[in-house]
Short mmCIF file of C-alpha atoms in Angstrom, two decimals:
data_model
loop_
_atom_site.label_atom_id
_atom_site.label_comp_id
_atom_site.label_asym_id
_atom_site.label_seq_id
_atom_site.Cartn_x
_atom_site.Cartn_y
_atom_site.Cartn_z
CA UNK A 116 125.42 85.56 159.01
CA UNK A 117 123.40 82.37 158.80
CA UNK A 118 120.35 84.41 157.95
CA UNK A 119 122.14 86.08 154.99
CA UNK A 120 123.20 82.66 153.75
CA UNK A 121 119.58 81.46 153.82
CA UNK A 122 118.41 84.54 151.92
CA UNK A 123 121.17 84.01 149.36
CA UNK A 124 120.14 80.38 148.88
CA UNK A 125 116.53 81.46 148.62
CA UNK A 126 117.47 83.57 145.56
CA UNK A 127 120.18 81.27 144.21
CA UNK A 128 118.27 77.97 144.03
CA UNK A 129 115.37 79.13 141.81
CA UNK A 130 117.74 80.95 139.46
CA UNK A 131 119.94 77.84 139.28
CA UNK A 132 116.91 75.67 138.46
CA UNK A 133 115.68 78.02 135.73
CA UNK A 134 119.17 78.23 134.20
CA UNK A 135 119.40 74.43 134.22
CA UNK A 136 116.02 74.20 132.48
CA UNK A 137 117.15 76.57 129.74
CA UNK A 138 120.36 74.59 129.24
CA UNK A 139 118.27 71.43 128.77
CA UNK A 140 115.94 73.20 126.32
CA UNK A 141 118.85 74.39 124.18
CA UNK A 142 120.49 70.95 124.22
CA UNK A 143 117.22 69.31 123.13
CA UNK A 144 116.70 71.94 120.41
CA UNK A 145 120.21 71.25 119.13
CA UNK A 146 119.47 67.53 118.95
CA UNK A 147 116.23 68.15 117.02
CA UNK A 148 117.98 70.50 114.60
CA UNK A 149 120.67 67.91 113.95
CA UNK A 150 118.06 65.16 113.48
CA UNK A 151 115.97 67.03 110.86
CA UNK A 152 117.81 70.02 109.32
CA UNK A 153 115.44 70.39 106.34
CA UNK A 154 112.36 70.62 108.54
CA UNK A 155 114.17 73.10 110.77
CA UNK A 156 115.10 75.23 107.77
CA UNK A 157 111.51 75.20 106.49
CA UNK A 158 110.13 76.20 109.89
CA UNK A 159 112.75 78.94 110.17
CA UNK A 160 111.94 80.31 106.73
CA UNK A 161 108.20 80.22 107.47
CA UNK A 162 108.57 82.05 110.77
CA UNK A 163 110.95 84.61 109.28
CA UNK A 164 108.65 85.20 106.31
CA UNK A 165 105.69 85.69 108.62
CA UNK A 166 107.61 88.20 110.72
CA UNK A 167 108.77 90.15 107.67
CA UNK A 168 105.29 90.23 106.14
CA UNK A 169 103.67 91.26 109.42
CA UNK A 170 106.19 94.07 109.84
CA UNK A 171 105.10 95.43 106.45
CA UNK A 172 101.35 95.30 107.18
CA UNK A 173 99.93 98.79 106.58
CA UNK A 174 98.09 100.60 109.34
CA UNK A 175 95.09 102.95 109.38
CA UNK A 176 97.26 106.07 109.10
CA UNK A 177 98.83 104.61 105.97
CA UNK A 178 95.37 104.01 104.51
CA UNK A 179 94.32 107.59 105.25
CA UNK A 180 97.50 108.99 103.72
CA UNK A 181 97.08 106.90 100.55
CA UNK A 182 93.42 107.86 100.36
CA UNK A 183 94.19 111.59 100.58
CA UNK A 184 96.98 111.29 98.02
CA UNK A 185 94.72 109.45 95.56
CA UNK A 186 91.87 111.88 96.21
CA UNK A 187 94.17 114.79 95.35
CA UNK A 188 95.34 113.01 92.20
CA UNK A 189 91.73 112.45 91.15
CA UNK A 190 90.72 116.05 91.85
CA UNK A 191 93.41 117.30 89.48
CA UNK A 192 91.76 115.39 86.62
CA UNK A 193 88.74 116.80 84.82
CA UNK A 194 85.34 115.22 85.48
CA UNK A 195 85.03 114.31 81.81
CA UNK A 196 88.09 112.06 81.71
CA UNK A 197 87.96 110.58 85.22
CA UNK A 198 87.65 106.84 85.50
CA UNK A 199 84.19 106.10 87.00
CA UNK A 200 85.54 103.18 89.06
CA UNK A 201 88.17 105.42 90.67
CA UNK A 202 85.59 108.13 91.32
CA UNK A 203 83.15 105.64 92.86
CA UNK A 204 85.82 104.19 95.19
CA UNK A 205 87.01 107.62 96.35
CA UNK A 206 83.42 108.83 96.86
CA UNK A 207 82.47 105.72 98.85
CA UNK A 208 85.51 105.81 101.13
CA UNK A 209 85.18 109.57 101.56
CA UNK A 210 81.54 109.25 102.62
CA UNK A 211 82.37 106.48 105.09
CA UNK A 212 85.29 108.43 106.48
CA UNK A 213 83.20 111.59 106.89
CA UNK A 214 80.54 109.63 108.74
CA UNK A 215 83.18 108.02 110.98
CA UNK A 216 82.20 104.54 109.86
CA UNK A 217 85.57 103.19 108.72
CA UNK A 218 87.04 100.50 110.93
CA UNK A 219 90.50 98.97 110.90
CA UNK A 220 91.55 95.48 111.97
CA UNK A 221 95.02 93.98 111.66
CA UNK A 222 95.41 90.22 111.39
CA UNK A 223 99.20 90.21 111.46
CA UNK A 224 99.88 89.16 107.88
CA UNK A 225 97.22 91.48 106.44
CA UNK A 226 94.91 94.28 107.52
CA UNK A 227 91.28 95.02 106.69
CA UNK A 228 89.44 98.32 106.38
CA UNK A 229 85.75 97.67 106.88
CA UNK A 230 82.48 99.55 107.10
CA UNK A 231 80.98 99.88 110.57
CA UNK A 232 77.19 100.08 110.66
CA UNK A 233 77.00 101.66 114.11
CA UNK A 234 78.33 104.72 115.83
CA UNK A 235 80.46 104.70 118.97
CA UNK A 236 77.57 105.17 121.39
CA UNK A 237 75.71 101.97 120.61
CA UNK A 238 78.75 99.94 119.50
CA UNK A 239 79.10 98.10 122.81
CA UNK A 240 75.44 97.02 122.78
CA UNK A 241 75.57 96.10 119.08
CA UNK A 242 78.73 94.02 119.33
CA UNK A 243 77.21 91.98 122.13
CA UNK A 244 73.61 91.46 121.09
CA UNK A 245 73.14 92.52 117.47
CA UNK A 246 76.40 91.33 115.96
CA UNK A 247 76.08 90.52 112.25
CA UNK A 248 76.60 87.06 110.85
CA UNK A 249 79.95 86.06 109.43
CA UNK A 250 78.55 86.04 105.90
CA UNK A 251 77.69 89.75 106.22
CA UNK A 252 81.26 90.74 107.00
CA UNK A 253 82.38 90.07 103.43
CA UNK A 254 80.08 92.82 102.14
CA UNK A 255 81.48 95.29 104.67
CA UNK A 256 85.12 94.98 103.59
CA UNK A 257 86.29 98.18 101.94
CA UNK A 258 89.94 97.30 101.41
CA UNK A 259 92.58 94.71 102.27
CA UNK A 260 96.17 95.73 102.92
CA UNK A 261 99.28 93.58 102.86
CA UNK A 262 102.97 94.14 102.18
CA UNK A 263 102.45 97.92 102.44
CA UNK A 264 99.79 98.05 99.69
CA UNK A 265 96.02 98.54 99.88
CA UNK A 266 94.83 96.22 97.11
CA UNK A 267 91.37 97.68 96.34
CA UNK A 268 92.68 101.23 96.31
CA UNK A 269 95.52 100.30 93.97
CA UNK A 270 93.13 98.46 91.65
CA UNK A 271 90.62 101.33 91.63
CA UNK A 272 93.27 103.95 90.88
CA UNK A 273 94.76 102.15 87.87
CA UNK A 274 94.17 104.45 84.88
CA UNK A 275 92.29 106.93 87.05
CA UNK A 276 92.68 109.53 84.29
CA UNK A 277 91.18 107.39 81.52
CA UNK A 278 87.43 107.24 80.98
CA UNK A 279 86.66 104.20 78.83
CA UNK A 280 83.28 105.64 77.87
CA UNK A 281 85.02 108.35 75.83
CA UNK A 282 86.37 105.76 73.41
CA UNK A 283 83.02 104.11 72.63
#
């Protein structure tokens, strides 16, 4: 019986200590909230906004779906009246996608589709020894997504069925 009591205390004491620590943390948090309610509200709004924005960050499947939808919309328009900017964007992304050179990286609040200059076989070697400089990454960015929208794709597909050269 004494042995069972020791085993029970062995489990009970650490749990009691952890529970006491959490009680102290919540008491201290309550004191800080009461001391500076405006700061607490600002921090709460900032954290909540960040969580909402990060939950709406588009993923690579979303990019592919939007790309296919915009490609179909562009195909339905005659070559004569297609917007050259829209055609260039769709052609560039299509070529990169066919070559398997599109990469995706999420940064929480936004996501980036970028051009990879290597294939999967030499990627490990390249990332370690031949990694590009930070200034070269800007040229590799294909699109930036945030709040469920891919900004470059949306900008390129504005007036995709209007060729400005026709009106000159």
